[in-house]
Short mmCIF file of N, CA and C in Angstrom, two decimals:
data_model
loop_
_atom_site.label_atom_id
_atom_site.label_comp_id
_atom_site.label_asym_id
_atom_site.label_seq_id
_atom_site.Cartn_x
_atom_site.Cartn_y
_atom_site.Cartn_z
N LEU K 116 -1.92 -12.76 28.29
CA LEU K 116 -0.94 -11.82 29.00
C LEU K 116 -0.99 -10.39 28.55
N GLY K 117 -1.26 -10.04 27.30
CA GLY K 117 -1.29 -8.65 26.83
C GLY K 117 -2.26 -7.81 27.73
N ARG K 118 -3.60 -8.55 27.86
CA ARG K 118 -4.70 -7.85 28.69
C ARG K 118 -4.34 -7.77 29.92
N LYS K 119 -3.76 -8.84 30.70
CA LYS K 119 -3.53 -9.01 32.05
C LYS K 119 -2.16 -8.48 32.76
N MET K 120 -1.25 -8.32 31.57
CA MET K 120 -0.09 -7.50 32.00
C MET K 120 0.39 -6.42 31.07
N PRO K 121 -0.56 -5.55 31.02
CA PRO K 121 -0.25 -4.38 29.74
C PRO K 121 1.20 -3.63 29.85
N PHE K 122 1.40 -3.15 31.00
CA PHE K 122 2.60 -2.32 31.16
C PHE K 122 3.93 -3.29 30.76
N THR K 123 3.87 -4.46 31.30
CA THR K 123 4.99 -5.41 30.92
C THR K 123 4.96 -5.82 29.62
N MET K 124 3.91 -6.16 29.06
CA MET K 124 4.04 -6.53 27.66
C MET K 124 4.28 -5.38 26.56
N ALA K 125 3.94 -4.30 26.81
CA ALA K 125 4.10 -3.29 26.15
C ALA K 125 5.61 -2.89 26.25
N ALA K 126 6.25 -3.07 27.33
CA ALA K 126 7.64 -2.91 27.36
C ALA K 126 8.47 -4.02 26.34
N ILE K 127 7.94 -5.21 26.50
CA ILE K 127 8.75 -6.33 25.80
C ILE K 127 8.31 -6.21 24.33
N VAL K 128 7.35 -5.55 23.93
CA VAL K 128 6.94 -5.33 22.49
C VAL K 128 7.84 -4.18 22.10
N ALA K 129 8.09 -3.05 22.82
CA ALA K 129 9.22 -2.09 22.32
C ALA K 129 10.57 -2.87 22.46
N GLY K 130 10.67 -3.55 23.29
CA GLY K 130 12.30 -4.35 23.10
C GLY K 130 12.30 -5.16 21.94
N GLY K 131 11.20 -5.79 21.66
CA GLY K 131 11.01 -6.61 20.32
C GLY K 131 11.28 -5.82 19.06
N LEU K 132 10.67 -4.61 19.08
CA LEU K 132 10.81 -3.81 18.05
C LEU K 132 12.15 -3.33 17.66
N SER K 133 12.91 -3.00 18.74
CA SER K 133 14.36 -2.55 18.77
C SER K 133 15.20 -3.80 18.28
N LEU K 134 14.92 -5.04 18.64
CA LEU K 134 15.60 -6.25 18.22
C LEU K 134 15.40 -6.24 16.64
N ILE K 135 14.24 -6.06 16.27
CA ILE K 135 13.81 -6.42 14.80
C ILE K 135 14.75 -5.08 14.05
N GLY K 136 14.96 -3.90 14.58
CA GLY K 136 15.42 -2.98 13.92
C GLY K 136 14.54 -1.96 13.29
N VAL K 137 13.45 -1.65 13.95
CA VAL K 137 12.34 -0.91 13.56
C VAL K 137 13.10 0.47 13.57
N PRO K 138 12.72 1.60 12.68
CA PRO K 138 12.96 2.93 12.70
C PRO K 138 12.64 3.55 14.10
N LEU K 139 13.44 4.43 14.42
CA LEU K 139 13.21 5.25 15.90
C LEU K 139 13.55 4.23 17.09
N THR K 140 14.06 3.38 16.71
CA THR K 140 14.63 2.44 18.01
C THR K 140 16.22 2.34 17.70
N VAL K 141 16.92 2.10 19.06
CA VAL K 141 18.27 1.86 18.87
C VAL K 141 18.89 0.61 18.11
N GLY K 142 17.82 -0.43 17.94
CA GLY K 142 17.92 -1.36 17.15
C GLY K 142 18.48 -1.15 15.70
N PHE K 143 17.64 -0.11 15.31
CA PHE K 143 17.48 0.30 13.77
C PHE K 143 19.05 0.94 13.80
N VAL K 144 19.47 1.67 14.72
CA VAL K 144 20.77 2.74 14.58
C VAL K 144 21.88 1.94 14.25
N SER K 145 21.86 0.72 15.35
CA SER K 145 22.82 -0.08 15.29
C SER K 145 23.13 -1.08 13.97
N LYS K 146 21.91 -1.28 13.44
CA LYS K 146 21.79 -2.27 12.25
C LYS K 146 22.25 -1.43 11.32
N TRP K 147 21.76 -0.17 11.19
CA TRP K 147 21.97 0.74 9.90
C TRP K 147 23.57 0.93 9.79
N TYR K 148 24.30 1.34 10.94
CA TYR K 148 25.65 1.52 10.78
C TYR K 148 26.39 0.22 10.52
N LEU K 149 25.93 -0.78 11.10
CA LEU K 149 26.43 -2.12 10.59
C LEU K 149 26.52 -2.44 9.45
N VAL K 150 25.26 -2.23 8.59
CA VAL K 150 25.26 -2.33 7.26
C VAL K 150 25.99 -1.63 6.35
N VAL K 151 25.97 -0.23 6.66
CA VAL K 151 26.70 0.79 6.17
C VAL K 151 28.15 0.29 5.96
N ALA K 152 28.65 -0.05 7.09
CA ALA K 152 30.26 -0.43 7.33
C ALA K 152 30.44 -1.61 6.33
N LEU K 153 29.46 -2.59 6.40
CA LEU K 153 29.71 -3.78 5.72
C LEU K 153 29.69 -3.39 3.97
N LEU K 154 28.70 -2.70 3.79
CA LEU K 154 28.56 -2.54 2.36
C LEU K 154 29.91 -1.45 1.81
N ASP K 155 30.51 -0.53 2.80
CA ASP K 155 31.47 0.27 2.44
C ASP K 155 32.68 -0.66 2.14
N ASN K 156 32.80 -1.62 2.83
CA ASN K 156 33.91 -2.63 2.67
C ASN K 156 34.01 -3.54 1.59
N GLY K 157 32.79 -3.71 1.04
CA GLY K 157 32.27 -4.76 0.07
C GLY K 157 31.94 -5.86 0.49
N TRP K 158 31.41 -6.13 1.68
CA TRP K 158 31.14 -7.51 2.43
C TRP K 158 29.53 -7.52 2.12
N TRP K 159 29.09 -7.32 0.97
CA TRP K 159 27.79 -7.34 0.95
C TRP K 159 26.93 -8.69 1.28
N PRO K 160 27.71 -9.73 1.14
CA PRO K 160 26.85 -11.30 1.66
C PRO K 160 26.92 -11.00 3.05
N VAL K 161 27.44 -10.54 3.86
CA VAL K 161 27.36 -10.31 5.32
C VAL K 161 26.38 -9.38 5.61
N ALA K 162 26.23 -8.24 4.84
CA ALA K 162 25.06 -7.45 5.08
C ALA K 162 23.86 -7.95 4.68
N VAL K 163 23.75 -8.75 3.65
CA VAL K 163 22.45 -9.51 3.55
C VAL K 163 22.01 -10.48 4.68
N LEU K 164 23.23 -11.02 5.26
CA LEU K 164 23.06 -11.96 6.29
C LEU K 164 22.41 -10.98 7.52
N VAL K 165 22.86 -9.91 7.78
CA VAL K 165 22.39 -8.94 8.84
C VAL K 165 20.79 -8.66 8.59
N LEU K 166 20.70 -8.37 7.53
CA LEU K 166 19.42 -8.13 7.01
C LEU K 166 18.34 -9.24 7.04
N PHE K 167 18.88 -10.42 6.70
CA PHE K 167 17.89 -11.51 6.96
C PHE K 167 17.84 -11.85 8.37
N SER K 168 18.65 -11.78 9.21
CA SER K 168 18.48 -12.12 10.68
C SER K 168 17.64 -11.14 11.23
N SER K 169 17.28 -9.88 10.56
CA SER K 169 16.18 -9.09 11.28
C SER K 169 14.90 -9.66 10.69
N LEU K 170 14.93 -10.18 9.64
CA LEU K 170 13.41 -10.85 9.03
C LEU K 170 13.26 -11.90 9.89
N ILE K 171 14.19 -12.65 10.51
CA ILE K 171 13.96 -13.82 11.35
C ILE K 171 13.61 -13.42 12.50
N ALA K 172 13.90 -12.20 13.10
CA ALA K 172 13.68 -11.58 14.33
C ALA K 172 12.10 -11.19 14.15
N VAL K 173 11.74 -10.72 13.08
CA VAL K 173 10.15 -10.57 12.91
C VAL K 173 9.28 -11.54 13.27
N ILE K 174 9.76 -12.54 12.85
CA ILE K 174 8.98 -14.08 12.94
C ILE K 174 8.93 -14.21 14.57
N TYR K 175 9.98 -14.46 15.14
CA TYR K 175 9.87 -14.72 16.45
C TYR K 175 9.41 -13.63 17.44
N VAL K 176 9.44 -12.40 17.13
CA VAL K 176 8.80 -11.36 17.91
C VAL K 176 7.30 -11.43 17.67
N TRP K 177 7.09 -11.45 16.52
CA TRP K 177 5.57 -11.65 16.11
C TRP K 177 4.99 -12.85 16.95
N ARG K 178 5.67 -13.89 17.07
CA ARG K 178 5.02 -15.20 17.63
C ARG K 178 4.77 -14.65 19.27
N VAL K 179 5.64 -13.74 19.90
CA VAL K 179 5.50 -13.51 21.23
C VAL K 179 4.23 -12.58 21.25
N ILE K 180 4.22 -11.55 20.25
CA ILE K 180 3.10 -10.61 20.19
C ILE K 180 1.67 -11.68 19.88
N GLU K 181 1.79 -12.26 18.95
CA GLU K 181 0.57 -13.08 18.78
C GLU K 181 0.24 -14.10 20.05
N ALA K 182 0.92 -14.56 20.49
CA ALA K 182 0.57 -15.38 21.74
C ALA K 182 0.10 -14.27 23.01
N ALA K 183 0.55 -13.15 23.09
CA ALA K 183 0.23 -12.37 24.11
C ALA K 183 -1.04 -11.60 24.01
N TYR K 184 -1.26 -11.28 22.85
CA TYR K 184 -2.36 -10.31 22.62
C TYR K 184 -3.68 -10.94 21.73
N PHE K 185 -3.38 -11.88 20.83
CA PHE K 185 -4.32 -12.65 19.92
C PHE K 185 -4.84 -14.03 20.44
N LYS K 186 -4.07 -14.51 21.28
CA LYS K 186 -4.44 -16.04 21.48
C LYS K 186 -5.39 -16.17 22.68
N ALA K 187 -6.37 -16.83 22.86
CA ALA K 187 -7.01 -16.87 24.21
C ALA K 187 -6.36 -17.77 25.09
N ALA K 188 -6.39 -17.44 26.33
CA ALA K 188 -5.90 -18.10 27.51
C ALA K 188 -6.32 -19.45 27.65
N ALA K 189 -5.33 -20.55 27.94
CA ALA K 189 -5.96 -21.91 27.98
C ALA K 189 -6.95 -22.04 29.30
N GLU K 190 -7.73 -23.04 29.49
CA GLU K 190 -8.64 -23.20 30.41
C GLU K 190 -7.93 -23.43 31.69
N ASP K 191 -6.80 -24.03 31.51
CA ASP K 191 -6.11 -24.45 32.85
C ASP K 191 -5.04 -23.54 32.98
N ALA K 192 -4.68 -22.34 32.51
CA ALA K 192 -3.59 -21.38 32.64
C ALA K 192 -3.89 -20.64 34.02
N PRO K 193 -2.74 -20.67 34.69
CA PRO K 193 -2.63 -20.15 36.16
C PRO K 193 -2.67 -18.58 35.89
N ALA K 194 -3.35 -18.01 37.20
CA ALA K 194 -3.76 -16.54 37.03
C ALA K 194 -2.56 -15.85 37.00
N VAL K 195 -2.36 -14.48 36.16
CA VAL K 195 -1.31 -13.86 36.38
C VAL K 195 -1.78 -12.40 36.58
N SER K 196 -0.73 -11.59 36.99
CA SER K 196 -1.13 -10.13 37.12
C SER K 196 0.09 -9.35 36.73
N GLU K 197 0.14 -8.08 36.95
CA GLU K 197 1.16 -7.13 36.21
C GLU K 197 2.45 -7.51 37.16
N ALA K 198 3.53 -7.28 36.46
CA ALA K 198 4.95 -7.52 37.08
C ALA K 198 4.89 -6.65 38.14
N PRO K 199 5.68 -6.88 39.24
CA PRO K 199 5.97 -6.12 40.42
C PRO K 199 6.59 -4.56 40.04
N LEU K 200 6.53 -3.61 40.88
CA LEU K 200 6.89 -2.40 40.40
C LEU K 200 8.45 -2.50 40.40
N ALA K 201 9.28 -3.34 41.14
CA ALA K 201 10.70 -3.30 41.26
C ALA K 201 11.17 -4.14 39.80
N MET K 202 10.40 -4.78 39.12
CA MET K 202 10.70 -5.14 37.84
C MET K 202 10.04 -4.00 36.72
N LEU K 203 9.12 -3.53 36.84
CA LEU K 203 8.61 -2.68 35.81
C LEU K 203 9.43 -1.50 35.51
N VAL K 204 9.85 -1.03 36.63
CA VAL K 204 10.46 0.50 36.55
C VAL K 204 11.96 0.00 35.72
N PRO K 205 12.63 -0.86 35.88
CA PRO K 205 13.95 -1.10 35.19
C PRO K 205 13.59 -1.49 33.67
N LEU K 206 12.42 -2.34 33.74
CA LEU K 206 12.05 -2.66 32.24
C LEU K 206 11.67 -1.45 31.41
N TRP K 207 10.95 -0.45 32.01
CA TRP K 207 10.62 0.56 31.38
C TRP K 207 11.66 1.67 30.96
N ILE K 208 12.77 1.66 31.87
CA ILE K 208 13.75 2.45 31.64
C ILE K 208 14.63 2.07 30.47
N ILE K 209 14.79 0.69 30.53
CA ILE K 209 15.51 -0.03 29.12
C ILE K 209 14.41 0.33 27.94
N ALA K 210 13.34 0.15 27.91
CA ALA K 210 12.47 0.29 26.87
C ALA K 210 12.53 1.79 26.36
N ALA K 211 12.37 2.67 27.28
CA ALA K 211 12.47 4.12 26.97
C ALA K 211 13.92 4.57 26.29
N ALA K 212 14.97 3.79 27.05
CA ALA K 212 16.27 4.41 26.47
C ALA K 212 16.32 3.73 25.18
N SER K 213 15.94 2.41 24.77
CA SER K 213 15.79 1.98 23.54
C SER K 213 15.15 3.17 22.50
N ILE K 214 14.22 3.74 23.01
CA ILE K 214 13.64 4.56 21.88
C ILE K 214 14.31 5.91 21.85
N TYR K 215 14.56 6.36 23.03
CA TYR K 215 15.44 7.76 23.22
C TYR K 215 16.71 7.55 22.26
N PHE K 216 17.43 6.62 22.58
CA PHE K 216 18.58 6.41 21.82
C PHE K 216 18.32 6.14 20.22
N GLY K 217 17.34 5.59 20.02
CA GLY K 217 16.98 5.51 18.48
C GLY K 217 16.52 6.72 18.01
N VAL K 218 16.08 7.75 18.63
CA VAL K 218 15.63 8.87 18.02
C VAL K 218 16.73 10.01 18.01
N ASN K 219 17.52 9.90 19.03
CA ASN K 219 18.85 10.84 19.48
C ASN K 219 20.07 9.94 19.54
N ALA K 220 20.66 9.67 18.48
CA ALA K 220 21.77 8.72 18.37
C ALA K 220 23.18 9.67 18.49
N SER K 221 23.09 11.00 18.60
CA SER K 221 24.12 11.64 18.11
C SER K 221 25.35 11.46 19.54
N GLN K 222 24.93 11.37 20.89
CA GLN K 222 25.80 11.27 22.00
C GLN K 222 26.22 9.86 21.87
N THR K 223 25.75 8.88 21.60
CA THR K 223 26.12 7.56 21.74
C THR K 223 27.08 7.28 20.43
N MET K 224 26.80 8.20 19.51
CA MET K 224 27.50 7.71 18.23
C MET K 224 28.90 8.52 18.48
N ASP K 225 29.00 9.61 19.05
CA ASP K 225 30.35 10.41 19.50
C ASP K 225 31.13 9.50 20.32
N ILE K 226 30.61 8.80 21.35
CA ILE K 226 31.36 8.26 22.39
C ILE K 226 31.84 6.70 21.38
N ALA K 227 30.93 6.50 20.71
CA ALA K 227 31.57 5.34 19.98
C ALA K 227 32.61 5.32 18.92
N LEU K 228 32.37 6.73 18.14
CA LEU K 228 33.55 7.01 17.20
C LEU K 228 34.65 7.31 17.99
N GLY K 229 34.74 8.10 19.17
CA GLY K 229 35.72 8.13 20.06
C GLY K 229 36.56 7.16 20.46
N ALA K 230 35.71 6.07 20.84
CA ALA K 230 36.44 4.69 21.32
C ALA K 230 36.95 4.02 19.98
N ALA K 231 36.31 4.10 19.07
CA ALA K 231 36.87 3.41 17.84
C ALA K 231 38.17 4.02 17.29
N ASP K 232 38.28 5.34 17.44
CA ASP K 232 39.54 6.16 17.01
C ASP K 232 40.65 5.88 18.07
N VAL K 233 40.45 5.73 19.17
CA VAL K 233 41.37 5.46 20.26
C VAL K 233 41.81 3.91 19.82
N LEU K 234 41.06 2.98 19.60
CA LEU K 234 41.49 1.74 19.24
C LEU K 234 42.15 1.45 18.07
N LEU K 235 41.86 2.41 17.09
CA LEU K 235 42.45 2.07 15.93
C LEU K 235 43.71 3.10 15.97
N HIS K 236 43.79 4.08 16.28
CA HIS K 236 44.72 4.97 16.41
C HIS K 236 45.89 5.33 17.59
N GLY K 237 45.25 4.80 18.73
CA GLY K 237 45.63 5.03 20.02
C GLY K 237 45.30 6.27 20.54
N ALA K 238 45.58 6.27 21.80
CA ALA K 238 45.03 7.47 22.66
C ALA K 238 45.94 8.70 22.37
N ALA K 239 45.46 9.72 22.13
CA ALA K 239 46.24 11.00 21.89
C ALA K 239 47.01 11.27 23.37
N GLN K 240 48.28 11.73 22.94
CA GLN K 240 49.20 12.03 24.07
C GLN K 240 49.60 13.29 24.22
#
């Protein structure tokens, strides 16, 4: 699939990297702040579970990459082609957003902190 659907698989790999929490993806930012908050509250066993879940994600994302890029297609495999443009455009918008917000997380952090402040302290009147 990796050779026959390169644009689709590249976007899937980008999403998988974010799911794992690789730096420069939004998945890293969210896991970083989650682990920091857990450690600040002394919940280190839960922080270890979050990190362990990332290690498990490495395994199943790698399995997808391995099947797509490194295994030969079966003899009786159906013919495949690149996903239609109507699917590729939203897929790549999401993949690009995952990387953009991983590199520049300041705007989303400001929104999240503002929402947390409202939830914890009430709306300013």
